[in-house]
Short mmCIF file of C-alpha atoms and ligand atoms in Angstrom, two decimals:
data_model
loop_
_atom_site.label_atom_id
_atom_site.label_comp_id
_atom_site.label_asym_id
_atom_site.label_seq_id
_atom_site.Cartn_x
_atom_site.Cartn_y
_atom_site.Cartn_z
CA ARG A 1 7.85 -6.84 -20.21
CA PRO A 2 6.06 -8.46 -17.27
CA PHE A 3 2.31 -8.00 -16.98
CA GLN A 4 1.66 -5.06 -14.63
CA VAL A 5 -1.33 -4.80 -12.31
CA ALA A 6 -1.79 -1.45 -10.53
CA ILE A 7 -4.11 -1.37 -7.51
CA ASP A 8 -4.97 1.98 -5.93
CA GLY A 9 -7.51 3.13 -3.41
CA PRO A 10 -8.05 4.84 -0.06
CA ALA A 11 -6.73 3.63 3.30
CA ALA A 12 -7.96 0.21 4.45
CA SER A 13 -9.83 -0.49 1.22
CA GLY A 14 -8.22 -3.94 1.29
CA LYS A 15 -5.58 -3.12 -1.29
CA SER A 16 -2.63 -4.96 0.17
CA THR A 17 -4.51 -8.13 1.10
CA THR A 18 -6.18 -8.18 -2.30
CA ALA A 19 -2.97 -7.38 -4.18
CA LYS A 20 -1.02 -10.07 -2.32
CA MET A 21 -3.65 -12.71 -3.02
CA VAL A 22 -3.91 -11.73 -6.68
CA ALA A 23 -0.12 -12.03 -6.92
CA GLN A 24 -0.24 -15.43 -5.24
CA ARG A 25 -3.00 -16.71 -7.55
CA LEU A 26 -1.14 -15.62 -10.67
CA GLY A 27 2.40 -16.30 -9.46
CA PHE A 28 3.29 -12.62 -9.86
CA ASP A 29 5.60 -10.50 -7.71
CA TYR A 30 4.10 -8.07 -5.21
CA ILE A 31 5.23 -4.60 -4.19
CA ASP A 32 3.49 -2.66 -1.39
CA THR A 33 4.36 1.00 -1.97
CA GLY A 34 2.63 2.24 1.19
CA ALA A 35 5.30 0.33 3.14
CA PHE A 36 7.92 2.70 1.72
CA TYR A 37 6.13 5.78 3.08
CA ARG A 38 5.57 3.98 6.37
CA CYS A 39 9.31 3.20 6.62
CA VAL A 40 10.25 6.83 6.03
CA THR A 41 7.71 7.87 8.69
CA LEU A 42 9.09 5.35 11.17
CA ALA A 43 12.66 6.49 10.44
CA ALA A 44 11.64 10.11 11.13
CA LEU A 45 9.71 9.31 14.32
CA SER A 46 12.53 7.20 15.72
CA LYS A 47 14.90 10.13 15.18
CA GLY A 48 12.55 12.32 17.22
CA ILE A 49 11.39 14.29 14.16
CA ASP A 50 7.77 15.49 14.26
CA PRO A 51 6.39 14.92 10.72
CA SER A 52 3.49 17.31 11.32
CA LYS A 53 5.92 20.25 11.46
CA PRO A 54 6.49 21.61 7.92
CA SER A 55 9.95 22.81 8.98
CA GLN A 56 11.07 19.17 9.18
CA ALA A 57 10.38 18.43 5.50
CA SER A 58 13.98 18.62 4.31
CA GLN A 59 15.26 16.40 7.12
CA ILE A 60 12.58 13.83 6.27
CA SER A 61 13.45 14.05 2.58
CA ASN A 62 17.09 13.31 3.40
CA LEU A 63 16.00 10.29 5.40
CA ALA A 64 13.86 9.11 2.49
CA GLN A 65 16.90 9.27 0.22
CA SER A 66 19.32 7.57 2.57
CA SER A 67 17.03 4.84 3.92
CA GLN A 68 17.45 1.39 2.49
CA ILE A 69 14.07 -0.31 2.13
CA GLY A 70 13.52 -3.96 1.30
CA LEU A 71 10.44 -6.16 0.88
CA LYS A 72 10.23 -9.90 1.01
CA THR A 73 6.93 -11.62 0.26
CA VAL A 74 6.52 -15.24 1.19
CA PHE A 75 3.84 -16.91 -0.89
CA SER A 76 2.08 -20.05 0.19
CA ASN A 77 1.19 -23.10 -1.88
CA SER A 78 -2.35 -23.11 -0.59
CA SER A 79 -4.49 -20.51 -2.32
CA SER A 80 -6.58 -19.95 0.82
CA SER A 81 -3.74 -18.85 3.11
CA LEU A 82 -2.50 -15.31 2.97
CA PRO A 83 0.98 -14.46 1.74
CA THR A 84 3.05 -12.44 4.22
CA THR A 85 5.30 -9.53 3.39
CA ARG A 86 8.27 -8.68 5.59
CA VAL A 87 9.49 -5.11 5.41
CA PHE A 88 13.10 -4.14 6.12
CA LEU A 89 14.38 -0.68 6.94
CA ASP A 90 18.16 -0.46 6.85
CA LYS A 91 18.24 -4.27 7.16
CA LYS A 92 16.05 -4.32 10.29
CA ASP A 93 12.69 -6.11 10.15
CA VAL A 94 10.12 -3.38 10.82
CA SER A 95 7.06 -5.27 9.55
CA SER A 96 5.08 -4.67 12.76
CA ASP A 97 6.59 -1.31 13.70
CA ILE A 98 5.33 0.37 10.52
CA ARG A 99 1.71 -0.72 11.09
CA THR A 100 1.07 0.98 14.43
CA GLU A 101 -1.62 3.63 14.66
CA THR A 102 1.12 6.18 15.50
CA VAL A 103 2.85 5.61 12.17
CA SER A 104 -0.53 5.54 10.39
CA LYS A 105 -1.40 8.91 11.90
CA HIS A 106 1.71 10.62 10.52
CA VAL A 107 2.27 8.82 7.24
CA SER A 108 0.08 11.01 5.01
CA ALA A 109 1.95 14.15 6.06
CA VAL A 110 5.23 12.43 5.13
CA ALA A 111 3.81 11.18 1.82
CA ALA A 112 2.73 14.73 0.93
CA ILE A 113 6.35 15.97 0.86
CA GLY A 114 7.36 16.26 -2.82
CA PRO A 115 11.03 15.21 -2.46
CA VAL A 116 9.97 12.23 -0.31
CA ARG A 117 7.72 11.08 -3.17
CA GLU A 118 10.54 11.48 -5.67
CA ALA A 119 12.88 9.39 -3.51
CA VAL A 120 10.24 6.70 -3.01
CA LEU A 121 9.29 6.68 -6.71
CA GLN A 122 12.91 5.96 -7.59
CA LYS A 123 13.17 3.13 -5.05
CA VAL A 124 9.87 1.59 -6.10
CA ARG A 125 10.75 1.69 -9.80
CA ASP A 126 14.15 0.14 -9.08
CA MET A 127 12.49 -2.63 -7.11
CA GLY A 128 9.96 -3.20 -9.92
CA ALA A 129 12.75 -3.45 -12.47
CA THR A 130 14.76 -5.89 -10.33
CA SER A 131 11.75 -8.06 -9.58
CA ALA A 132 10.88 -8.20 -13.28
CA SER A 133 14.36 -9.33 -14.20
CA THR A 134 14.43 -12.08 -11.58
CA SER A 135 10.82 -13.21 -11.69
CA GLN A 136 10.35 -16.85 -12.48
CA GLU A 137 7.78 -18.47 -14.70
CA SER A 138 4.41 -18.03 -13.06
CA ASN A 139 1.17 -19.98 -12.57
CA SER A 140 -0.36 -18.04 -15.39
CA GLY A 141 2.53 -18.85 -17.68
CA ARG A 142 3.81 -15.29 -17.76
CA ALA A 143 5.86 -13.00 -15.56
CA GLY A 144 4.03 -10.26 -13.76
CA LEU A 145 3.94 -7.72 -11.02
CA VAL A 146 1.18 -6.45 -8.73
CA MET A 147 1.80 -3.08 -7.10
CA ASP A 148 -0.53 -1.30 -4.69
CA GLY A 149 -0.66 2.28 -3.43
CA ARG A 150 -2.31 5.62 -4.17
CA ASP A 151 -0.67 6.74 -7.41
CA ILE A 152 0.35 3.51 -9.12
CA GLY A 153 -2.05 3.79 -12.05
CA THR A 154 -1.52 7.53 -12.41
CA VAL A 155 2.22 8.03 -11.76
CA VAL A 156 4.28 4.95 -10.89
CA LEU A 157 3.02 2.58 -13.64
CA PRO A 158 1.03 4.82 -15.99
CA ASN A 159 1.17 2.12 -18.70
CA ALA A 160 0.06 -0.75 -16.45
CA ASP A 161 -1.81 -3.52 -18.29
CA LEU A 162 -4.61 -3.52 -15.70
CA LYS A 163 -5.55 -0.73 -13.29
CA ILE A 164 -7.93 -1.30 -10.40
CA PHE A 165 -9.32 1.40 -8.13
CA LEU A 166 -10.75 -0.05 -4.92
CA VAL A 167 -13.32 1.88 -2.93
CA ALA A 168 -15.33 1.01 0.19
CA ASP A 169 -17.51 2.78 2.70
CA SER A 170 -15.34 4.37 5.44
CA ARG A 171 -17.27 2.64 8.26
CA VAL A 172 -16.66 -0.75 6.67
CA ARG A 173 -12.99 0.11 6.18
CA ALA A 174 -12.64 1.17 9.84
CA GLU A 175 -14.20 -2.11 10.98
CA ARG A 176 -11.80 -4.08 8.81
CA ARG A 177 -8.77 -2.09 10.00
CA LEU A 178 -9.70 -2.49 13.68
CA GLN A 179 -10.20 -6.25 13.21
CA GLU A 180 -6.86 -6.54 11.47
CA LEU A 181 -5.07 -4.63 14.26
CA ALA A 182 -6.75 -6.72 16.98
CA LYS A 183 -6.03 -9.99 15.21
CA SER A 184 -2.35 -9.25 14.87
CA GLY A 185 -2.03 -7.93 18.43
CA ARG A 186 -1.18 -4.41 17.24
CA LYS A 187 -4.30 -2.67 18.53
CA GLU A 188 -3.21 0.12 20.84
CA GLU A 189 -5.13 0.37 24.10
CA GLY A 190 -8.39 2.32 24.03
CA LEU A 191 -8.49 2.55 20.24
CA ASP A 192 -12.12 2.50 19.09
CA LEU A 193 -14.03 2.32 15.81
CA GLU A 194 -14.90 6.01 15.82
CA THR A 195 -11.24 7.03 16.16
CA VAL A 196 -10.10 4.65 13.42
CA GLN A 197 -12.84 5.86 11.05
CA LYS A 198 -11.97 9.53 11.70
CA ASP A 199 -8.28 8.82 11.10
CA LEU A 200 -9.03 6.99 7.83
CA GLU A 201 -11.22 9.86 6.61
CA ARG A 202 -8.61 12.44 7.58
CA ARG A 203 -5.90 10.43 5.82
CA ASP A 204 -8.03 10.08 2.64
CA GLU A 205 -8.65 13.82 2.65
CA LEU A 206 -4.91 14.54 2.94
CA ASP A 207 -4.10 11.97 0.23
CA ARG A 208 -6.75 13.38 -2.12
CA THR A 209 -5.96 17.05 -1.69
CA ARG A 210 -2.17 17.07 -1.60
CA GLU A 211 -0.31 18.72 -4.45
CA ALA A 212 2.15 15.91 -5.23
CA SER A 213 0.45 13.00 -7.08
CA PRO A 214 -2.83 13.00 -5.15
CA LEU A 215 -4.97 9.91 -4.70
CA ARG A 216 -7.32 9.68 -7.68
CA LYS A 217 -8.68 7.06 -10.02
CA ALA A 218 -6.78 6.83 -13.30
CA ASP A 219 -9.07 7.44 -16.30
CA ASP A 220 -8.51 3.90 -17.55
CA ALA A 221 -8.89 2.18 -14.15
CA VAL A 222 -11.67 -0.27 -13.30
CA GLU A 223 -13.46 0.82 -10.11
CA LEU A 224 -14.36 -1.94 -7.68
CA ASP A 225 -16.54 -1.20 -4.64
CA THR A 226 -15.60 -3.75 -1.98
CA SER A 227 -18.05 -2.67 0.76
CA HIS A 228 -20.12 -5.79 0.19
CA LEU A 229 -17.49 -8.10 -1.25
CA THR A 230 -15.41 -10.70 0.54
CA ILE A 231 -11.65 -10.77 -0.02
CA GLU A 232 -12.10 -13.87 -2.21
CA GLY A 233 -14.74 -12.03 -4.23
CA GLN A 234 -12.40 -9.09 -4.77
CA VAL A 235 -9.55 -11.35 -5.80
CA ASP A 236 -11.75 -13.29 -8.24
CA ALA A 237 -12.99 -10.09 -9.85
CA ILE A 238 -9.43 -8.87 -10.45
CA VAL A 239 -8.06 -12.21 -11.66
CA GLN A 240 -10.94 -12.35 -14.16
CA GLU A 241 -9.92 -8.92 -15.47
CA VAL A 242 -6.35 -10.17 -15.96
CA TYR A 243 -7.56 -13.02 -18.17
CA ARG A 244 -10.03 -10.87 -20.09
O1 C5P B 1 -1.42 1.74 1.95
P1 C5P B 1 -0.96 2.29 3.29
O2 C5P B 1 -2.07 2.60 4.24
O3 C5P B 1 0.11 1.46 3.91
O4 C5P B 1 -0.26 3.67 2.90
C1 C5P B 1 0.16 4.56 3.88
C2 C5P B 1 0.16 5.99 3.37
O5 C5P B 1 1.21 6.15 2.40
C3 C5P B 1 -1.10 6.47 2.67
O6 C5P B 1 -2.04 7.03 3.57
C4 C5P B 1 -0.59 7.55 1.73
O7 C5P B 1 -0.49 8.78 2.39
C5 C5P B 1 0.81 7.08 1.41
N1 C5P B 1 0.94 6.46 0.10
C6 C5P B 1 1.08 7.29 -0.99
N2 C5P B 1 1.30 6.77 -2.23
C7 C5P B 1 1.36 5.43 -2.39
C8 C5P B 1 1.20 4.56 -1.29
C9 C5P B 1 0.98 5.11 -0.04
O8 C5P B 1 1.01 8.49 -0.86
N3 C5P B 1 1.59 4.95 -3.62
#
């Protein structure tokens, strides 16, 4: 089977950027599982459903089942430029819409709904299986897959060949998230560092304490603190682990 790399960690720990660049370096496929929960959240919000109301759980679960979610990652030939992932919800490109602070605020509540997780797990595993069967020969001479999320090493790919758990100080993560939002023109007006940091901490708390596959480091995962690492440094550290 293809070589599997599982990358987990709290919000804005740099998982998706790191995972994408690792995939690009190795010629592996990339699957962003957070995008699935973000799509379900966006679908709910655009139907006027308030995800913070527990009474809406079954409606949201139905949406999770019926939504068609697609990912398309475009890799670049130059190792220094970042691959981009387009996200499709029922064929519509929602790549920007799922990254707003409004979606971010509600996504953990949606991801805590057990039947939503089951629906997403199924979709993610299907995508992993399809990508493995179509993946071409890679830079590293073997087929592989990098998947990032909160429960990849513990639930989605419990037998992954390499598991990484990224951590970083919440202030550093908030700074990175705010920069990323500003750079891509998605920063909502009046949004400040304090607010972003509080939201990240609240989201981590929800992700860690929920009943259904909570965020935690798998016993056999390698922990990597990225507070003082550059993206390149993170990527190098993980690629080295793959070749170890
Ligand atoms: O990684 P990202 O910030 O896009 O993930 C959004 C949210 O989706 C997380 O805060 C978490 O609640 C949820 N999630 C999850 N399990 C995953 C990936 C994401 O619960 N594997």
